[in-house]
C-alpha cells in the first residue's frame, strides 16, 4: 500500500494558497478515483482507495505545515509501510515555475518546513516526492507571505495543469515506474499526453 500525502494548512483562509498545492493535488486524485478524503486519523484527513489497481491512502495532514511529520510518522507506523518506497509526499516548491513539477527519490528539505518536519520524524531524507512549482517569490515579498498568498486567475490555470500533471506522475509512481515518471515530468517542456 502507498501513502500519498499532500502537504498544506487546514482551514478556509489557507484554501487555494501556494502552500496548499499538495492538498490540491490530493483533491484531483480523490475526484479522479472517487476516493473520499474525509476520515480523521492520526491528525490527518485520509481516504482509502485504489489508483491503477494499487491500494492507496490519500492523506492531508491537519497539523499545519510545520508539523506535517508528526501526522505522517504516525500513519507510516500504523499502516507499516516502507517509507523509502511506499510514501509519496506532494508539496509546493518556490524554485520551480508555476505548474512545473519535479519528482525526486530523496534529498534535503530545501528550506521547506513541511519536508524538514517529515525528515526529522522519519529519520531519513529518502522518500518519494512530487514538487509542484508555485513560482519564485518577487524580491520585495516575505517568503511566508508569498506562500500563504493566493494565485491570480491566470496563475490558477497554470496551477490546475500542474496539479493534473502531478496526479499523472503519481499514477506512474504507484505502478513501479518512478524512473519513467522522472524522465517524463522532470523536463521544462510540457509532458506529452498520457
mmCIF file of C-alpha atoms in Angstrom:
data_model
loop_
_atom_site.group_PDB
_atom_site.id
_atom_site.type_symbol
_atom_site.label_atom_id
_atom_site.label_comp_id
_atom_site.label_asym_id
_atom_site.label_seq_id
_atom_site.Cartn_x
_atom_site.Cartn_y
_atom_site.Cartn_z
ATOM 1 C CA UNK A 1 0.000 0.000 0.000
ATOM 2 C CA UNK A 2 1.125 3.556 -0.734
ATOM 3 C CA UNK A 3 0.603 6.569 1.476
ATOM 4 C CA UNK A 4 0.195 9.597 -0.793
ATOM 5 C CA UNK A 5 0.435 12.702 1.384
ATOM 6 C CA UNK A 6 -0.255 16.190 0.067
ATOM 7 C CA UNK A 7 1.027 18.957 2.308
ATOM 8 C CA UNK A 8 -0.884 22.100 3.231
ATOM 9 C CA UNK A 9 -2.548 24.010 6.022
ATOM 10 C CA UNK A 10 -6.097 23.214 7.196
ATOM 11 C CA UNK A 11 -8.853 25.819 7.268
ATOM 12 C CA UNK A 12 -10.648 28.155 4.891
ATOM 13 C CA UNK A 13 -8.112 31.019 4.989
ATOM 14 C CA UNK A 14 -5.480 28.693 3.504
ATOM 15 C CA UNK A 15 -7.581 27.157 0.718
ATOM 16 C CA UNK A 16 -6.134 27.881 -2.696
ATOM 17 C CA UNK A 17 -2.863 29.319 -1.365
ATOM 18 C CA UNK A 18 0.514 28.432 -2.872
ATOM 19 C CA UNK A 19 1.447 26.453 0.253
ATOM 20 C CA UNK A 20 -1.609 24.202 -0.228
ATOM 21 C CA UNK A 21 -0.558 22.845 -3.643
ATOM 22 C CA UNK A 22 -0.158 19.387 -2.066
ATOM 23 C CA UNK A 23 -3.759 19.409 -0.786
ATOM 24 C CA UNK A 24 -4.945 20.486 -4.255
ATOM 25 C CA UNK A 25 -3.219 17.539 -5.960
ATOM 26 C CA UNK A 26 -4.825 15.163 -3.429
ATOM 27 C CA UNK A 27 -8.197 16.697 -4.380
ATOM 28 C CA UNK A 28 -7.519 15.953 -8.080
ATOM 29 C CA UNK A 29 -6.649 12.314 -7.276
ATOM 30 C CA UNK A 30 -9.652 11.971 -4.954
ATOM 31 C CA UNK A 31 -12.031 13.202 -7.688
ATOM 32 C CA UNK A 32 -10.485 11.072 -10.415
ATOM 33 C CA UNK A 33 -10.508 7.852 -8.385
ATOM 34 C CA UNK A 34 -13.669 8.541 -6.400
ATOM 35 C CA UNK A 35 -11.930 8.458 -3.009
ATOM 36 C CA UNK A 36 -13.498 10.381 -0.115
ATOM 37 C CA UNK A 37 -10.770 12.040 1.940
ATOM 38 C CA UNK A 38 -12.920 12.720 4.982
ATOM 39 C CA UNK A 39 -11.960 10.152 7.622
ATOM 40 C CA UNK A 40 -9.930 11.523 10.546
ATOM 41 C CA UNK A 41 -6.960 9.511 11.760
ATOM 42 C CA UNK A 42 -3.636 10.487 13.284
ATOM 43 C CA UNK A 43 -4.226 14.232 12.925
ATOM 44 C CA UNK A 44 -4.964 13.885 9.214
ATOM 45 C CA UNK A 45 -7.869 13.585 6.809
ATOM 46 C CA UNK A 46 -7.469 10.285 4.986
ATOM 47 C CA UNK A 47 -9.236 8.298 2.295
ATOM 48 C CA UNK A 48 -8.641 4.678 1.254
ATOM 49 C CA UNK A 49 -8.954 3.587 -2.339
ATOM 50 C CA UNK A 50 -7.092 2.294 -5.367
ATOM 51 C CA UNK A 51 -5.119 4.009 -8.120
ATOM 52 C CA UNK A 52 -4.297 1.920 -11.192
ATOM 53 C CA UNK A 53 -5.170 -1.205 -9.176
ATOM 54 C CA UNK A 54 -2.784 -0.297 -6.351
ATOM 55 C CA UNK A 55 -4.090 0.225 -2.796
ATOM 56 C CA UNK A 56 -3.516 3.789 -1.627
ATOM 57 C CA UNK A 57 -4.194 6.029 1.316
ATOM 58 C CA UNK A 58 -4.694 9.673 0.330
ATOM 59 C CA UNK A 59 -3.619 11.931 3.202
ATOM 60 C CA UNK A 60 -3.978 15.611 4.096
ATOM 61 C CA UNK A 61 -2.184 16.238 7.418
ATOM 62 C CA UNK A 62 -4.188 18.618 9.612
ATOM 63 C CA UNK A 63 -1.258 19.570 11.864
ATOM 64 C CA UNK A 64 -0.355 22.726 9.921
ATOM 65 C CA UNK A 65 2.576 22.582 7.548
ATOM 66 C CA UNK A 66 5.451 22.852 10.019
ATOM 67 C CA UNK A 67 4.318 19.752 11.963
ATOM 68 C CA UNK A 68 3.455 17.525 8.962
ATOM 69 C CA UNK A 69 5.993 14.914 10.053
ATOM 70 C CA UNK A 70 4.076 14.123 13.254
ATOM 71 C CA UNK A 71 0.999 13.010 11.335
ATOM 72 C CA UNK A 72 2.895 11.173 8.576
ATOM 73 C CA UNK A 73 5.155 9.307 11.027
ATOM 74 C CA UNK A 74 2.107 8.002 12.923
ATOM 75 C CA UNK A 75 0.352 6.858 9.736
ATOM 76 C CA UNK A 76 3.513 5.210 8.374
ATOM 77 C CA UNK A 77 3.860 3.268 11.631
ATOM 78 C CA UNK A 78 0.179 2.329 11.818
ATOM 79 C CA UNK A 79 -0.007 1.046 8.235
ATOM 80 C CA UNK A 80 3.507 -0.466 8.409
ATOM 81 C CA UNK A 81 4.671 0.966 5.105
ATOM 82 C CA UNK A 82 8.256 1.187 3.872
ATOM 83 C CA UNK A 83 8.784 4.968 3.866
ATOM 84 C CA UNK A 84 11.535 4.762 1.240
ATOM 85 C CA UNK A 85 9.363 3.115 -1.412
ATOM 86 C CA UNK A 86 5.703 3.403 -0.290
ATOM 87 C CA UNK A 87 5.428 7.037 0.811
ATOM 88 C CA UNK A 88 4.854 9.784 -1.767
ATOM 89 C CA UNK A 89 4.851 13.382 -0.495
ATOM 90 C CA UNK A 90 3.425 16.150 -2.697
ATOM 91 C CA UNK A 91 4.257 19.768 -1.885
ATOM 92 C CA UNK A 92 4.794 23.306 -3.192
ATOM 93 C CA UNK A 93 8.191 24.476 -4.434
ATOM 94 C CA UNK A 94 9.143 28.149 -4.900
ATOM 95 C CA UNK A 95 12.215 27.293 -7.010
ATOM 96 C CA UNK A 96 10.088 25.885 -9.853
ATOM 97 C CA UNK A 97 7.937 27.799 -12.331
ATOM 98 C CA UNK A 98 4.184 27.769 -11.733
ATOM 99 C CA UNK A 99 2.685 24.406 -12.619
ATOM 100 C CA UNK A 100 6.058 22.772 -13.332
ATOM 101 C CA UNK A 101 6.614 19.532 -11.436
ATOM 102 C CA UNK A 102 9.723 17.687 -10.343
ATOM 103 C CA UNK A 103 9.975 14.152 -8.976
ATOM 104 C CA UNK A 104 12.698 13.135 -6.534
ATOM 105 C CA UNK A 105 13.554 9.921 -4.666
ATOM 106 C CA UNK A 106 15.394 11.705 -1.847
ATOM 107 C CA UNK A 107 17.007 14.995 -0.878
ATOM 108 C CA UNK A 108 17.221 17.817 1.618
ATOM 109 C CA UNK A 109 14.262 19.895 2.764
ATOM 110 C CA UNK A 110 15.469 22.797 0.627
ATOM 111 C CA UNK A 111 14.079 25.252 3.177
ATOM 112 C CA UNK A 112 10.567 23.713 3.109
ATOM 113 C CA UNK A 113 9.358 23.408 6.716
ATOM 114 C CA UNK A 114 6.867 20.615 5.987
ATOM 115 C CA UNK A 115 9.612 18.464 4.442
ATOM 116 C CA UNK A 116 12.006 19.415 7.263
ATOM 117 C CA UNK A 117 9.432 18.085 9.746
ATOM 118 C CA UNK A 118 8.942 14.843 7.782
ATOM 119 C CA UNK A 119 12.707 14.198 7.501
ATOM 120 C CA UNK A 120 13.068 14.869 11.230
ATOM 121 C CA UNK A 121 10.243 12.481 12.213
ATOM 122 C CA UNK A 122 11.135 9.711 9.750
ATOM 123 C CA UNK A 123 14.853 9.949 10.452
ATOM 124 C CA UNK A 124 15.609 9.770 6.716
ATOM 125 C CA UNK A 125 15.523 12.001 3.659
ATOM 126 C CA UNK A 126 14.913 9.021 1.372
ATOM 127 C CA UNK A 127 11.248 9.067 0.339
ATOM 128 C CA UNK A 128 9.457 9.781 -2.934
ATOM 129 C CA UNK A 129 8.378 13.361 -3.605
ATOM 130 C CA UNK A 130 6.432 15.304 -6.178
ATOM 131 C CA UNK A 131 7.300 19.001 -6.062
ATOM 132 C CA UNK A 132 4.752 21.356 -7.592
ATOM 133 C CA UNK A 133 6.141 24.700 -8.724
ATOM 134 C CA UNK A 134 4.368 27.799 -7.426
ATOM 135 C CA UNK A 135 6.800 30.308 -8.943
ATOM 136 C CA UNK A 136 9.614 32.288 -7.361
ATOM 137 C CA UNK A 137 8.684 34.945 -4.870
ATOM 138 C CA UNK A 138 9.142 38.527 -6.021
ATOM 139 C CA UNK A 139 12.128 40.227 -4.325
ATOM 140 C CA UNK A 140 10.008 42.578 -2.211
ATOM 141 C CA UNK A 141 7.908 39.727 -0.729
ATOM 142 C CA UNK A 142 8.461 37.920 2.535
ATOM 143 C CA UNK A 143 8.588 34.163 1.815
ATOM 144 C CA UNK A 144 5.855 33.315 4.355
ATOM 145 C CA UNK A 145 3.550 35.981 2.908
ATOM 146 C CA UNK A 146 4.229 34.727 -0.614
ATOM 147 C CA UNK A 147 3.489 31.032 0.035
ATOM 148 C CA UNK A 148 0.385 31.916 2.045
ATOM 149 C CA UNK A 149 -0.851 34.152 -0.773
ATOM 150 C CA UNK A 150 -3.448 33.229 -3.398
ATOM 151 C CA UNK A 151 -2.998 32.759 -7.136
ATOM 152 C CA UNK A 152 -4.251 35.203 -9.747
ATOM 153 C CA UNK A 153 -6.861 33.900 -12.211
ATOM 154 C CA UNK A 154 -4.159 33.358 -14.849
ATOM 155 C CA UNK A 155 -1.844 31.600 -12.388
ATOM 156 C CA UNK A 156 -4.723 29.328 -11.327
ATOM 157 C CA UNK A 157 -4.972 27.971 -14.892
ATOM 158 C CA UNK A 158 -1.260 27.081 -14.920
ATOM 159 C CA UNK A 159 -1.549 25.529 -11.489
ATOM 160 C CA UNK A 160 -4.560 23.387 -12.464
ATOM 161 C CA UNK A 161 -2.473 21.953 -15.290
ATOM 162 C CA UNK A 162 0.379 21.342 -12.841
ATOM 163 C CA UNK A 163 -1.936 19.581 -10.386
ATOM 164 C CA UNK A 164 -3.107 17.246 -13.152
ATOM 165 C CA UNK A 165 0.479 16.517 -14.215
ATOM 166 C CA UNK A 166 1.371 15.772 -10.583
ATOM 167 C CA UNK A 167 -1.597 13.375 -10.367
ATOM 168 C CA UNK A 168 -0.419 11.678 -13.593
ATOM 169 C CA UNK A 169 3.078 11.341 -12.108
ATOM 170 C CA UNK A 170 1.598 9.631 -9.034
ATOM 171 C CA UNK A 171 -0.004 7.027 -11.332
ATOM 172 C CA UNK A 172 3.435 6.151 -12.684
ATOM 173 C CA UNK A 173 4.923 6.056 -9.197
ATOM 174 C CA UNK A 174 2.377 3.646 -7.687
ATOM 175 C CA UNK A 175 2.933 1.242 -10.583
ATOM 176 C CA UNK A 176 6.712 0.998 -10.006
ATOM 177 C CA UNK A 177 7.607 3.427 -12.774
ATOM 178 C CA UNK A 178 9.355 6.150 -10.769
ATOM 179 C CA UNK A 179 12.271 6.490 -13.210
ATOM 180 C CA UNK A 180 9.825 6.719 -16.105
ATOM 181 C CA UNK A 181 7.919 9.431 -14.228
ATOM 182 C CA UNK A 182 11.162 11.349 -13.664
ATOM 183 C CA UNK A 183 12.060 11.117 -17.370
ATOM 184 C CA UNK A 184 8.593 12.256 -18.381
ATOM 185 C CA UNK A 185 7.944 15.072 -15.910
ATOM 186 C CA UNK A 186 11.339 16.441 -14.800
ATOM 187 C CA UNK A 187 11.647 18.436 -18.019
ATOM 188 C CA UNK A 188 10.921 22.077 -18.650
ATOM 189 C CA UNK A 189 8.801 21.163 -21.656
ATOM 190 C CA UNK A 190 5.185 20.165 -21.317
ATOM 191 C CA UNK A 191 4.823 16.364 -20.897
ATOM 192 C CA UNK A 192 3.127 14.501 -23.707
ATOM 193 C CA UNK A 193 -0.475 13.419 -23.164
ATOM 194 C CA UNK A 194 -0.519 10.105 -21.303
#
